[in-house]
Amino acid sequence: MNQDYRDGPRRVGQVKEITSLTNPIIKDIKALSAKKSREETGTFMAEGLKLIIDAMELGWSIRTLVYAKAAKGKPLVEQMAAKTVAAGGLVLEVSEKVLSAITRRDNPQMVVGIFQSQWTNLSDITLEADDTWIALDRVRDPGNLGTIIRTADAAGAAGVILVGETTDPFSLETVRATMGSIFAVKIARASEQDFVTWKKKVSAYLVATHLAGAIDYRRIDYRKKPTVLLMGNEQSGLPETLARQADALARIPQQGRADSLNLAVASGVMLFEARRHLLSLSEDS
Ligand code: SAM
């Protein structure tokens, strides 16, 4: 990211005041709306003070804190600004016009953070007995992905594995939809082949969901081994190559005229069912 402030933002202590949309720092932050720029810089944007406080408590590394003039002097904002400076980050005080441009919103949040992205390596994932992971085959919709990350967090799952070409978990839209859970849930990515190899290596119990699944999802014993749930792509569902790797093919029985459930809804049903089994196991013991 460009750290050259040639157009001279005014310095107040360690805070830089910026009102110009053409300032190079602001241009760089705006560029984070593109995946290419997020990948090149290894950073992404999260909006809202609560989210930023949570992220910093969870140990995420902040690069830049941006707040609106109107938020100046608020104790929590000042605290976050001090922590950002202490961590070697940049603090920017900007006009509402600049915040709107950065977040692409008419009524932007007062505080925005630029964080370093964090991926979990698939090879570092070792499954514990009561772990549940959810793997998503070629998920396309940022809203679906964000909702699934949020739901995985709420259900107590360990993390989300993105299989194949998927939408970016660190896009603004996905991060928004996670409502902060992006900072609480591990995210890994893998090609289809690497995912299959890993599944065999860690001896996961792979429960794949399929509209033509042979087993009612309520009849599966999720306590056999650490479970990995596998969900199919929004348009085409699960390919045969992945379905063949499953230890169980689960179906959520439906009524009415709908062909299928929305991917995020189906993921929620599966996650809470799998976790319910594991929680009843710990209550029994
Ligand atoms: N046209 C696609 C198909 O034929 O599979 C529909 C895909 S559906 C919108 C996306 C994913 O949600 C599916 O691949 C599956 O993982 C899950 N899903 C949706 N409804 C389901 C159901 N009733 N039973 C099991 N899985 C379901």
PDB file of C-alpha atoms and ligand atoms in Angstrom:
ATOM      1  CA  MET A   1       0.000   0.000   0.000  1.00  0.00           C
ATOM      2  CA  ASN A   2       1.229   3.460  -0.828  1.00  0.00           C
ATOM      3  CA  GLN A   3       2.426   5.155   2.351  1.00  0.00           C
ATOM      4  CA  ASP A   4       3.579   8.349   0.623  1.00  0.00           C
ATOM      5  CA  TYR A   5       1.627  11.403   1.781  1.00  0.00           C
ATOM      6  CA  ARG A   6       2.830  13.904  -0.827  1.00  0.00           C
ATOM      7  CA  ASP A   7      -0.385  15.874  -0.962  1.00  0.00           C
ATOM      8  CA  GLY A   8       0.235  16.736   2.670  1.00  0.00           C
ATOM      9  CA  PRO A   9      -2.469  15.521   5.011  1.00  0.00           C
ATOM     10  CA  ARG A  10      -2.426  17.662   8.146  1.00  0.00           C
ATOM     11  CA  ARG A  11      -0.833  15.888  11.110  1.00  0.00           C
ATOM     12  CA  VAL A  12      -2.460  16.253  14.526  1.00  0.00           C
ATOM     13  CA  GLY A  13      -0.276  14.266  16.920  1.00  0.00           C
ATOM     14  CA  GLN A  14      -0.128  10.825  15.340  1.00  0.00           C
ATOM     15  CA  VAL A  15      -3.427  11.222  13.532  1.00  0.00           C
ATOM     16  CA  LYS A  16      -3.537  12.324   9.896  1.00  0.00           C
ATOM     17  CA  GLU A  17      -6.459  14.435   8.784  1.00  0.00           C
ATOM     18  CA  ILE A  18      -7.601  13.787   5.239  1.00  0.00           C
ATOM     19  CA  THR A  19     -10.477  15.411   3.415  1.00  0.00           C
ATOM     20  CA  SER A  20      -9.424  14.878  -0.185  1.00  0.00           C
ATOM     21  CA  LEU A  21     -10.710  11.915  -2.185  1.00  0.00           C
ATOM     22  CA  THR A  22      -7.618  12.091  -4.357  1.00  0.00           C
ATOM     23  CA  ASN A  23      -5.236  11.523  -1.462  1.00  0.00           C
ATOM     24  CA  PRO A  24      -3.093   8.468  -2.354  1.00  0.00           C
ATOM     25  CA  ILE A  25      -3.795   6.733   0.976  1.00  0.00           C
ATOM     26  CA  ILE A  26      -7.523   7.067   0.384  1.00  0.00           C
ATOM     27  CA  LYS A  27      -7.106   5.831  -3.184  1.00  0.00           C
ATOM     28  CA  ASP A  28      -5.292   2.755  -1.871  1.00  0.00           C
ATOM     29  CA  ILE A  29      -8.006   2.082   0.688  1.00  0.00           C
ATOM     30  CA  LYS A  30     -10.713   2.488  -1.974  1.00  0.00           C
ATOM     31  CA  ALA A  31      -8.823   0.025  -4.159  1.00  0.00           C
ATOM     32  CA  LEU A  32      -9.458  -2.662  -1.519  1.00  0.00           C
ATOM     33  CA  SER A  33     -12.915  -3.074  -3.014  1.00  0.00           C
ATOM     34  CA  ALA A  34     -11.113  -5.069  -5.739  1.00  0.00           C
ATOM     35  CA  LYS A  35      -9.978  -8.625  -4.996  1.00  0.00           C
ATOM     36  CA  LYS A  36      -6.683  -8.042  -6.808  1.00  0.00           C
ATOM     37  CA  SER A  37      -5.737  -5.243  -4.447  1.00  0.00           C
ATOM     38  CA  ARG A  38      -6.805  -7.225  -1.369  1.00  0.00           C
ATOM     39  CA  GLU A  39      -4.616 -10.104  -2.486  1.00  0.00           C
ATOM     40  CA  GLU A  40      -1.634  -7.921  -3.362  1.00  0.00           C
ATOM     41  CA  THR A  41      -1.705  -6.097  -0.029  1.00  0.00           C
ATOM     42  CA  GLY A  42      -2.947  -9.038   2.064  1.00  0.00           C
ATOM     43  CA  THR A  43      -5.436  -6.684   3.710  1.00  0.00           C
ATOM     44  CA  PHE A  44      -9.184  -6.103   3.874  1.00  0.00           C
ATOM     45  CA  MET A  45     -11.658  -3.631   5.302  1.00  0.00           C
ATOM     46  CA  ALA A  46     -14.102  -4.069   8.196  1.00  0.00           C
ATOM     47  CA  GLU A  47     -16.670  -1.483   9.246  1.00  0.00           C
ATOM     48  CA  GLY A  48     -17.931  -0.526  12.687  1.00  0.00           C
ATOM     49  CA  LEU A  49     -16.355   0.187  16.059  1.00  0.00           C
ATOM     50  CA  LYS A  50     -17.640  -2.954  17.794  1.00  0.00           C
ATOM     51  CA  LEU A  51     -16.223  -5.159  15.059  1.00  0.00           C
ATOM     52  CA  ILE A  52     -12.861  -3.444  15.280  1.00  0.00           C
ATOM     53  CA  ILE A  53     -12.732  -3.790  19.069  1.00  0.00           C
ATOM     54  CA  ASP A  54     -13.601  -7.510  18.788  1.00  0.00           C
ATOM     55  CA  ALA A  55     -11.014  -8.051  16.055  1.00  0.00           C
ATOM     56  CA  MET A  56      -8.265  -6.430  18.077  1.00  0.00           C
ATOM     57  CA  GLU A  57      -9.222  -8.425  21.164  1.00  0.00           C
ATOM     58  CA  LEU A  58      -8.958 -11.590  19.077  1.00  0.00           C
ATOM     59  CA  GLY A  59      -5.442 -10.595  18.043  1.00  0.00           C
ATOM     60  CA  TRP A  60      -6.025  -9.503  14.425  1.00  0.00           C
ATOM     61  CA  SER A  61      -3.410  -7.127  13.175  1.00  0.00           C
ATOM     62  CA  ILE A  62      -4.729  -3.669  12.268  1.00  0.00           C
ATOM     63  CA  ARG A  63      -2.892  -1.662   9.621  1.00  0.00           C
ATOM     64  CA  THR A  64      -5.068   1.449   9.414  1.00  0.00           C
ATOM     65  CA  LEU A  65      -7.865   2.895  11.530  1.00  0.00           C
ATOM     66  CA  VAL A  66     -10.100   5.422   9.779  1.00  0.00           C
ATOM     67  CA  TYR A  67     -12.682   7.455  11.683  1.00  0.00           C
ATOM     68  CA  ALA A  68     -15.069  10.296  10.901  1.00  0.00           C
ATOM     69  CA  LYS A  69     -14.430  13.740  12.344  1.00  0.00           C
ATOM     70  CA  ALA A  70     -17.658  13.347  14.313  1.00  0.00           C
ATOM     71  CA  ALA A  71     -16.190  10.327  16.150  1.00  0.00           C
ATOM     72  CA  LYS A  72     -13.171  12.289  17.353  1.00  0.00           C
ATOM     73  CA  GLY A  73     -12.764  12.314  21.116  1.00  0.00           C
ATOM     74  CA  LYS A  74     -15.046   9.354  21.765  1.00  0.00           C
ATOM     75  CA  PRO A  75     -13.240   7.260  24.413  1.00  0.00           C
ATOM     76  CA  LEU A  76     -13.464   3.909  22.583  1.00  0.00           C
ATOM     77  CA  VAL A  77     -12.353   5.454  19.301  1.00  0.00           C
ATOM     78  CA  GLU A  78      -9.419   7.095  21.069  1.00  0.00           C
ATOM     79  CA  GLN A  79      -8.528   3.741  22.658  1.00  0.00           C
ATOM     80  CA  MET A  80      -8.584   1.988  19.286  1.00  0.00           C
ATOM     81  CA  ALA A  81      -6.521   4.794  17.766  1.00  0.00           C
ATOM     82  CA  ALA A  82      -3.915   4.438  20.531  1.00  0.00           C
ATOM     83  CA  LYS A  83      -3.783   0.666  20.024  1.00  0.00           C
ATOM     84  CA  THR A  84      -3.398   1.114  16.278  1.00  0.00           C
ATOM     85  CA  VAL A  85      -0.476   3.492  16.737  1.00  0.00           C
ATOM     86  CA  ALA A  86       1.076   1.144  19.312  1.00  0.00           C
ATOM     87  CA  ALA A  87       0.811  -1.683  16.765  1.00  0.00           C
ATOM     88  CA  GLY A  88       2.613   0.443  14.175  1.00  0.00           C
ATOM     89  CA  GLY A  89      -0.544   1.247  12.215  1.00  0.00           C
ATOM     90  CA  LEU A  90      -1.846   4.431  10.687  1.00  0.00           C
ATOM     91  CA  VAL A  91      -4.732   6.500  12.104  1.00  0.00           C
ATOM     92  CA  LEU A  92      -6.754   8.698   9.759  1.00  0.00           C
ATOM     93  CA  GLU A  93      -9.375  11.273  10.648  1.00  0.00           C
ATOM     94  CA  VAL A  94     -11.494  11.851   7.559  1.00  0.00           C
ATOM     95  CA  SER A  95     -14.556  13.707   6.345  1.00  0.00           C
ATOM     96  CA  GLU A  96     -17.852  11.868   5.974  1.00  0.00           C
ATOM     97  CA  LYS A  97     -17.489  12.255   2.198  1.00  0.00           C
ATOM     98  CA  VAL A  98     -14.252  10.283   2.324  1.00  0.00           C
ATOM     99  CA  LEU A  99     -15.783   7.594   4.559  1.00  0.00           C
ATOM    100  CA  SER A 100     -18.719   7.255   2.156  1.00  0.00           C
ATOM    101  CA  ALA A 101     -16.325   6.825  -0.753  1.00  0.00           C
ATOM    102  CA  ILE A 102     -14.241   4.219   1.090  1.00  0.00           C
ATOM    103  CA  THR A 103     -17.230   2.146   2.181  1.00  0.00           C
ATOM    104  CA  ARG A 104     -19.414   2.897  -0.869  1.00  0.00           C
ATOM    105  CA  ARG A 105     -22.279   3.812   1.434  1.00  0.00           C
ATOM    106  CA  ASP A 106     -24.402   6.927   1.862  1.00  0.00           C
ATOM    107  CA  ASN A 107     -24.577   6.519   5.620  1.00  0.00           C
ATOM    108  CA  PRO A 108     -21.228   4.989   6.460  1.00  0.00           C
ATOM    109  CA  GLN A 109     -20.160   3.621   9.819  1.00  0.00           C
ATOM    110  CA  MET A 110     -18.112   6.151  11.790  1.00  0.00           C
ATOM    111  CA  VAL A 111     -15.103   3.851  12.079  1.00  0.00           C
ATOM    112  CA  VAL A 112     -13.410   1.551   9.592  1.00  0.00           C
ATOM    113  CA  GLY A 113     -10.404  -0.734  10.073  1.00  0.00           C
ATOM    114  CA  ILE A 114      -7.981  -2.164   7.528  1.00  0.00           C
ATOM    115  CA  PHE A 115      -6.743  -5.530   8.777  1.00  0.00           C
ATOM    116  CA  GLN A 116      -4.222  -8.086   7.635  1.00  0.00           C
ATOM    117  CA  SER A 117      -6.039 -11.088   6.121  1.00  0.00           C
ATOM    118  CA  GLN A 118      -5.560 -14.432   7.877  1.00  0.00           C
ATOM    119  CA  TRP A 119      -5.909 -17.831   6.246  1.00  0.00           C
ATOM    120  CA  THR A 120      -5.594 -21.170   7.998  1.00  0.00           C
ATOM    121  CA  ASN A 121      -3.478 -23.684   6.078  1.00  0.00           C
ATOM    122  CA  LEU A 122      -5.394 -26.837   5.308  1.00  0.00           C
ATOM    123  CA  SER A 123      -2.348 -28.877   6.321  1.00  0.00           C
ATOM    124  CA  ASP A 124      -2.421 -27.250   9.788  1.00  0.00           C
ATOM    125  CA  ILE A 125      -5.974 -28.384  10.487  1.00  0.00           C
ATOM    126  CA  THR A 126      -5.954 -31.348  12.836  1.00  0.00           C
ATOM    127  CA  LEU A 127      -9.408 -32.494  13.825  1.00  0.00           C
ATOM    128  CA  GLU A 128     -10.400 -32.933  17.459  1.00  0.00           C
ATOM    129  CA  ALA A 129     -13.175 -35.378  18.394  1.00  0.00           C
ATOM    130  CA  ASP A 130     -15.866 -32.744  18.846  1.00  0.00           C
ATOM    131  CA  ASP A 131     -14.872 -30.501  15.936  1.00  0.00           C
ATOM    132  CA  THR A 132     -17.214 -29.634  13.098  1.00  0.00           C
ATOM    133  CA  TRP A 133     -15.958 -27.988   9.944  1.00  0.00           C
ATOM    134  CA  ILE A 134     -18.054 -26.931   6.995  1.00  0.00           C
ATOM    135  CA  ALA A 135     -16.659 -27.109   3.461  1.00  0.00           C
ATOM    136  CA  LEU A 136     -18.232 -25.113   0.651  1.00  0.00           C
ATOM    137  CA  ASP A 137     -17.831 -26.204  -2.948  1.00  0.00           C
ATOM    138  CA  ARG A 138     -17.330 -23.182  -5.250  1.00  0.00           C
ATOM    139  CA  VAL A 139     -19.551 -20.821  -3.226  1.00  0.00           C
ATOM    140  CA  ARG A 140     -20.333 -17.816  -5.430  1.00  0.00           C
ATOM    141  CA  ASP A 141     -22.524 -15.439  -3.489  1.00  0.00           C
ATOM    142  CA  PRO A 142     -20.772 -13.123  -0.958  1.00  0.00           C
ATOM    143  CA  GLY A 143     -23.964 -12.803   1.104  1.00  0.00           C
ATOM    144  CA  ASN A 144     -24.276 -16.593   1.348  1.00  0.00           C
ATOM    145  CA  LEU A 145     -20.639 -16.980   2.351  1.00  0.00           C
ATOM    146  CA  GLY A 146     -20.865 -14.249   4.998  1.00  0.00           C
ATOM    147  CA  THR A 147     -24.054 -15.726   6.408  1.00  0.00           C
ATOM    148  CA  ILE A 148     -22.478 -19.208   6.560  1.00  0.00           C
ATOM    149  CA  ILE A 149     -19.382 -17.880   8.370  1.00  0.00           C
ATOM    150  CA  ARG A 150     -21.659 -16.122  10.870  1.00  0.00           C
ATOM    151  CA  THR A 151     -23.776 -19.263  11.306  1.00  0.00           C
ATOM    152  CA  ALA A 152     -20.713 -21.501  11.700  1.00  0.00           C
ATOM    153  CA  ASP A 153     -19.541 -19.171  14.472  1.00  0.00           C
ATOM    154  CA  ALA A 154     -22.945 -19.232  16.186  1.00  0.00           C
ATOM    155  CA  ALA A 155     -23.178 -23.029  15.949  1.00  0.00           C
ATOM    156  CA  GLY A 156     -19.720 -23.489  17.473  1.00  0.00           C
ATOM    157  CA  ALA A 157     -18.074 -24.892  14.353  1.00  0.00           C
ATOM    158  CA  ALA A 158     -14.295 -24.740  14.118  1.00  0.00           C
ATOM    159  CA  GLY A 159     -14.086 -23.237  10.673  1.00  0.00           C
ATOM    160  CA  VAL A 160     -14.960 -23.012   7.015  1.00  0.00           C
ATOM    161  CA  ILE A 161     -13.053 -24.612   4.134  1.00  0.00           C
ATOM    162  CA  LEU A 162     -13.489 -23.026   0.713  1.00  0.00           C
ATOM    163  CA  VAL A 163     -13.137 -25.630  -2.015  1.00  0.00           C
ATOM    164  CA  GLY A 164     -12.294 -24.660  -5.602  1.00  0.00           C
ATOM    165  CA  GLU A 165     -12.858 -21.197  -7.095  1.00  0.00           C
ATOM    166  CA  THR A 166     -14.968 -19.280  -4.590  1.00  0.00           C
ATOM    167  CA  THR A 167     -16.017 -15.768  -3.762  1.00  0.00           C
ATOM    168  CA  ASP A 168     -13.544 -13.911  -1.513  1.00  0.00           C
ATOM    169  CA  PRO A 169     -14.286 -14.143   2.239  1.00  0.00           C
ATOM    170  CA  PHE A 170     -12.495 -10.811   2.705  1.00  0.00           C
ATOM    171  CA  SER A 171     -14.646  -8.800   0.284  1.00  0.00           C
ATOM    172  CA  LEU A 172     -16.529  -5.899   1.863  1.00  0.00           C
ATOM    173  CA  GLU A 173     -19.880  -7.550   1.160  1.00  0.00           C
ATOM    174  CA  THR A 174     -18.886 -10.881   2.721  1.00  0.00           C
ATOM    175  CA  VAL A 175     -17.274  -9.257   5.749  1.00  0.00           C
ATOM    176  CA  ARG A 176     -20.448  -7.182   6.254  1.00  0.00           C
ATOM    177  CA  ALA A 177     -22.612 -10.295   6.119  1.00  0.00           C
ATOM    178  CA  THR A 178     -20.440 -12.084   8.710  1.00  0.00           C
ATOM    179  CA  MET A 179     -21.339  -9.375  11.272  1.00  0.00           C
ATOM    180  CA  GLY A 180     -17.904  -9.780  12.872  1.00  0.00           C
ATOM    181  CA  SER A 181     -17.673 -13.579  12.728  1.00  0.00           C
ATOM    182  CA  ILE A 182     -14.957 -13.290  10.055  1.00  0.00           C
ATOM    183  CA  PHE A 183     -12.653 -12.607  13.016  1.00  0.00           C
ATOM    184  CA  ALA A 184     -13.849 -15.600  15.053  1.00  0.00           C
ATOM    185  CA  VAL A 185     -13.939 -18.456  12.539  1.00  0.00           C
ATOM    186  CA  LYS A 186     -10.943 -20.096  10.852  1.00  0.00           C
ATOM    187  CA  ILE A 187     -11.001 -19.902   7.060  1.00  0.00           C
ATOM    188  CA  ALA A 188      -9.036 -22.311   4.869  1.00  0.00           C
ATOM    189  CA  ARG A 189      -9.020 -22.797   1.102  1.00  0.00           C
ATOM    190  CA  ALA A 190      -8.173 -25.783  -1.069  1.00  0.00           C
ATOM    191  CA  SER A 191      -8.462 -27.172  -4.547  1.00  0.00           C
ATOM    192  CA  GLU A 192     -10.910 -30.047  -4.883  1.00  0.00           C
ATOM    193  CA  GLN A 193      -8.001 -32.518  -5.098  1.00  0.00           C
ATOM    194  CA  ASP A 194      -6.225 -31.129  -2.023  1.00  0.00           C
ATOM    195  CA  PHE A 195      -9.468 -31.223  -0.069  1.00  0.00           C
ATOM    196  CA  VAL A 196     -10.025 -34.896  -0.936  1.00  0.00           C
ATOM    197  CA  THR A 197      -6.429 -35.790  -0.015  1.00  0.00           C
ATOM    198  CA  TRP A 198      -6.722 -33.918   3.289  1.00  0.00           C
ATOM    199  CA  LYS A 199     -10.060 -35.570   4.135  1.00  0.00           C
ATOM    200  CA  LYS A 200      -8.451 -38.999   3.782  1.00  0.00           C
ATOM    201  CA  LYS A 201      -5.348 -38.015   5.706  1.00  0.00           C
ATOM    202  CA  VAL A 202      -7.215 -36.668   8.756  1.00  0.00           C
ATOM    203  CA  SER A 203      -9.882 -39.436   8.590  1.00  0.00           C
ATOM    204  CA  ALA A 204     -12.745 -36.962   8.720  1.00  0.00           C
ATOM    205  CA  TYR A 205     -16.333 -38.187   8.552  1.00  0.00           C
ATOM    206  CA  LEU A 206     -17.532 -36.368   5.438  1.00  0.00           C
ATOM    207  CA  VAL A 207     -21.255 -35.666   5.333  1.00  0.00           C
ATOM    208  CA  ALA A 208     -22.111 -34.238   1.932  1.00  0.00           C
ATOM    209  CA  THR A 209     -25.478 -32.655   1.325  1.00  0.00           C
ATOM    210  CA  HIS A 210     -27.238 -33.538  -1.864  1.00  0.00           C
ATOM    211  CA  LEU A 211     -30.782 -33.036  -3.100  1.00  0.00           C
ATOM    212  CA  ALA A 212     -30.757 -36.710  -4.092  1.00  0.00           C
ATOM    213  CA  GLY A 213     -29.074 -37.726  -0.819  1.00  0.00           C
ATOM    214  CA  ALA A 214     -29.894 -41.197   0.423  1.00  0.00           C
ATOM    215  CA  ILE A 215     -30.173 -40.384   4.118  1.00  0.00           C
ATOM    216  CA  ASP A 216     -32.414 -37.999   6.046  1.00  0.00           C
ATOM    217  CA  TYR A 217     -29.957 -35.577   7.716  1.00  0.00           C
ATOM    218  CA  ARG A 218     -31.572 -36.291  11.126  1.00  0.00           C
ATOM    219  CA  ARG A 219     -30.646 -39.970  10.928  1.00  0.00           C
ATOM    220  CA  ILE A 220     -26.897 -39.443  10.629  1.00  0.00           C
ATOM    221  CA  ASP A 221     -24.641 -40.044  13.626  1.00  0.00           C
ATOM    222  CA  TYR A 222     -22.373 -36.994  13.637  1.00  0.00           C
ATOM    223  CA  ARG A 223     -20.455 -38.358  16.635  1.00  0.00           C
ATOM    224  CA  LYS A 224     -18.611 -41.136  14.797  1.00  0.00           C
ATOM    225  CA  LYS A 225     -15.566 -39.024  14.042  1.00  0.00           C
ATOM    226  CA  PRO A 226     -14.838 -35.309  13.663  1.00  0.00           C
ATOM    227  CA  THR A 227     -17.348 -34.239  11.045  1.00  0.00           C
ATOM    228  CA  VAL A 228     -16.840 -32.193   7.930  1.00  0.00           C
ATOM    229  CA  LEU A 229     -20.088 -31.049   6.330  1.00  0.00           C
ATOM    230  CA  LEU A 230     -19.887 -30.472   2.601  1.00  0.00           C
ATOM    231  CA  MET A 231     -22.251 -28.144   0.746  1.00  0.00           C
ATOM    232  CA  GLY A 232     -22.691 -27.765  -3.002  1.00  0.00           C
ATOM    233  CA  ASN A 233     -22.550 -24.758  -5.306  1.00  0.00           C
ATOM    234  CA  GLU A 234     -25.637 -22.516  -5.470  1.00  0.00           C
ATOM    235  CA  GLN A 235     -26.396 -23.242  -9.136  1.00  0.00           C
ATOM    236  CA  SER A 236     -25.051 -26.682  -9.902  1.00  0.00           C
ATOM    237  CA  GLY A 237     -25.001 -28.406  -6.504  1.00  0.00           C
ATOM    238  CA  LEU A 238     -22.264 -30.887  -5.608  1.00  0.00           C
ATOM    239  CA  PRO A 239     -20.273 -32.485  -8.453  1.00  0.00           C
ATOM    240  CA  GLU A 240     -20.135 -36.282  -8.581  1.00  0.00           C
ATOM    241  CA  THR A 241     -16.376 -36.206  -8.002  1.00  0.00           C
ATOM    242  CA  LEU A 242     -16.945 -34.747  -4.535  1.00  0.00           C
ATOM    243  CA  ALA A 243     -20.174 -36.611  -3.772  1.00  0.00           C
ATOM    244  CA  ARG A 244     -18.301 -39.912  -4.286  1.00  0.00           C
ATOM    245  CA  GLN A 245     -15.893 -39.012  -1.473  1.00  0.00           C
ATOM    246  CA  ALA A 246     -18.673 -38.675   1.093  1.00  0.00           C
ATOM    247  CA  ASP A 247     -19.157 -41.103   3.969  1.00  0.00           C
ATOM    248  CA  ALA A 248     -22.839 -40.109   4.017  1.00  0.00           C
ATOM    249  CA  LEU A 249     -25.013 -38.264   1.498  1.00  0.00           C
ATOM    250  CA  ALA A 250     -27.573 -36.276   3.447  1.00  0.00           C
ATOM    251  CA  ARG A 251     -30.875 -34.840   2.329  1.00  0.00           C
ATOM    252  CA  ILE A 252     -33.001 -32.293   4.163  1.00  0.00           C
ATOM    253  CA  PRO A 253     -36.571 -33.419   3.463  1.00  0.00           C
ATOM    254  CA  GLN A 254     -38.645 -30.638   1.890  1.00  0.00           C
ATOM    255  CA  GLN A 255     -42.318 -29.977   1.370  1.00  0.00           C
ATOM    256  CA  GLY A 256     -44.002 -27.498  -0.950  1.00  0.00           C
ATOM    257  CA  ARG A 257     -42.856 -26.487  -4.401  1.00  0.00           C
ATOM    258  CA  ALA A 258     -39.324 -25.222  -3.790  1.00  0.00           C
ATOM    259  CA  ASP A 259     -36.669 -27.204  -5.678  1.00  0.00           C
ATOM    260  CA  SER A 260     -34.066 -26.708  -2.990  1.00  0.00           C
ATOM    261  CA  LEU A 261     -33.133 -24.633   0.031  1.00  0.00           C
ATOM    262  CA  ASN A 262     -30.893 -21.605  -0.206  1.00  0.00           C
ATOM    263  CA  LEU A 263     -27.275 -22.679   0.418  1.00  0.00           C
ATOM    264  CA  ALA A 264     -26.882 -20.615   3.602  1.00  0.00           C
ATOM    265  CA  VAL A 265     -30.174 -21.898   5.012  1.00  0.00           C
ATOM    266  CA  ALA A 266     -29.228 -25.530   4.251  1.00  0.00           C
ATOM    267  CA  SER A 267     -25.826 -24.905   5.871  1.00  0.00           C
ATOM    268  CA  GLY A 268     -27.526 -23.552   9.000  1.00  0.00           C
ATOM    269  CA  VAL A 269     -29.787 -26.591   9.272  1.00  0.00           C
ATOM    270  CA  MET A 270     -26.820 -28.970   8.910  1.00  0.00           C
ATOM    271  CA  LEU A 271     -24.515 -27.077  11.263  1.00  0.00           C
ATOM    272  CA  PHE A 272     -27.000 -26.933  14.105  1.00  0.00           C
ATOM    273  CA  GLU A 273     -27.972 -30.584  13.670  1.00  0.00           C
ATOM    274  CA  ALA A 274     -24.347 -31.746  13.726  1.00  0.00           C
ATOM    275  CA  ARG A 275     -23.549 -29.568  16.730  1.00  0.00           C
ATOM    276  CA  ARG A 276     -26.699 -30.715  18.574  1.00  0.00           C
ATOM    277  CA  HIS A 277     -25.415 -34.304  18.399  1.00  0.00           C
ATOM    278  CA  LEU A 278     -22.018 -33.314  19.729  1.00  0.00           C
ATOM    279  CA  LEU A 279     -23.459 -31.173  22.517  1.00  0.00           C
ATOM    280  CA  SER A 280     -25.715 -34.011  23.645  1.00  0.00           C
ATOM    281  CA  LEU A 281     -22.596 -36.197  23.690  1.00  0.00           C
ATOM    282  CA  SER A 282     -20.829 -33.857  26.103  1.00  0.00           C
ATOM    283  CA  GLU A 283     -24.001 -33.624  28.264  1.00  0.00           C
ATOM    284  CA  ASP A 284     -24.199 -37.456  28.414  1.00  0.00           C
ATOM    285  CA  SER A 285     -20.611 -37.848  29.516  1.00  0.00           C
TER     286      SER A 285
HETATM  287  N1  SAM B   1     -29.700 -26.885  -8.502  1.00  0.00           N
HETATM  288  C1  SAM B   1     -28.847 -27.282  -7.407  1.00  0.00           C
HETATM  289  C2  SAM B   1     -28.784 -28.801  -7.287  1.00  0.00           C
HETATM  290  O1  SAM B   1     -29.386 -29.458  -8.118  1.00  0.00           O
HETATM  291  O2  SAM B   1     -28.142 -29.340  -6.391  1.00  0.00           O
HETATM  292  C3  SAM B   1     -29.327 -26.630  -6.142  1.00  0.00           C
HETATM  293  C4  SAM B   1     -28.226 -26.288  -5.250  1.00  0.00           C
HETATM  294  S1  SAM B   1     -28.735 -25.713  -3.671  1.00  0.00           S
HETATM  295  C5  SAM B   1     -29.340 -24.134  -3.984  1.00  0.00           C
HETATM  296  C6  SAM B   1     -27.151 -25.437  -2.966  1.00  0.00           C
HETATM  297  C7  SAM B   1     -26.713 -26.472  -1.962  1.00  0.00           C
HETATM  298  O3  SAM B   1     -27.510 -26.396  -0.791  1.00  0.00           O
HETATM  299  C8  SAM B   1     -26.833 -27.912  -2.397  1.00  0.00           C
HETATM  300  O4  SAM B   1     -25.762 -28.316  -3.219  1.00  0.00           O
HETATM  301  C9  SAM B   1     -26.818 -28.613  -1.065  1.00  0.00           C
HETATM  302  O5  SAM B   1     -25.512 -28.656  -0.551  1.00  0.00           O
HETATM  303  C10 SAM B   1     -27.649 -27.683  -0.224  1.00  0.00           C
HETATM  304  N2  SAM B   1     -29.068 -28.019  -0.181  1.00  0.00           N
HETATM  305  C11 SAM B   1     -30.103 -27.239  -0.536  1.00  0.00           C
HETATM  306  N3  SAM B   1     -31.269 -27.854  -0.310  1.00  0.00           N
HETATM  307  C12 SAM B   1     -30.958 -29.082   0.188  1.00  0.00           C
HETATM  308  C13 SAM B   1     -31.730 -30.196   0.645  1.00  0.00           C
HETATM  309  N4  SAM B   1     -33.054 -30.176   0.627  1.00  0.00           N
HETATM  310  N5  SAM B   1     -31.078 -31.277   1.111  1.00  0.00           N
HETATM  311  C14 SAM B   1     -29.728 -31.301   1.154  1.00  0.00           C
HETATM  312  N6  SAM B   1     -28.955 -30.297   0.751  1.00  0.00           N
HETATM  313  C15 SAM B   1     -29.546 -29.177   0.280  1.00  0.00           C
END
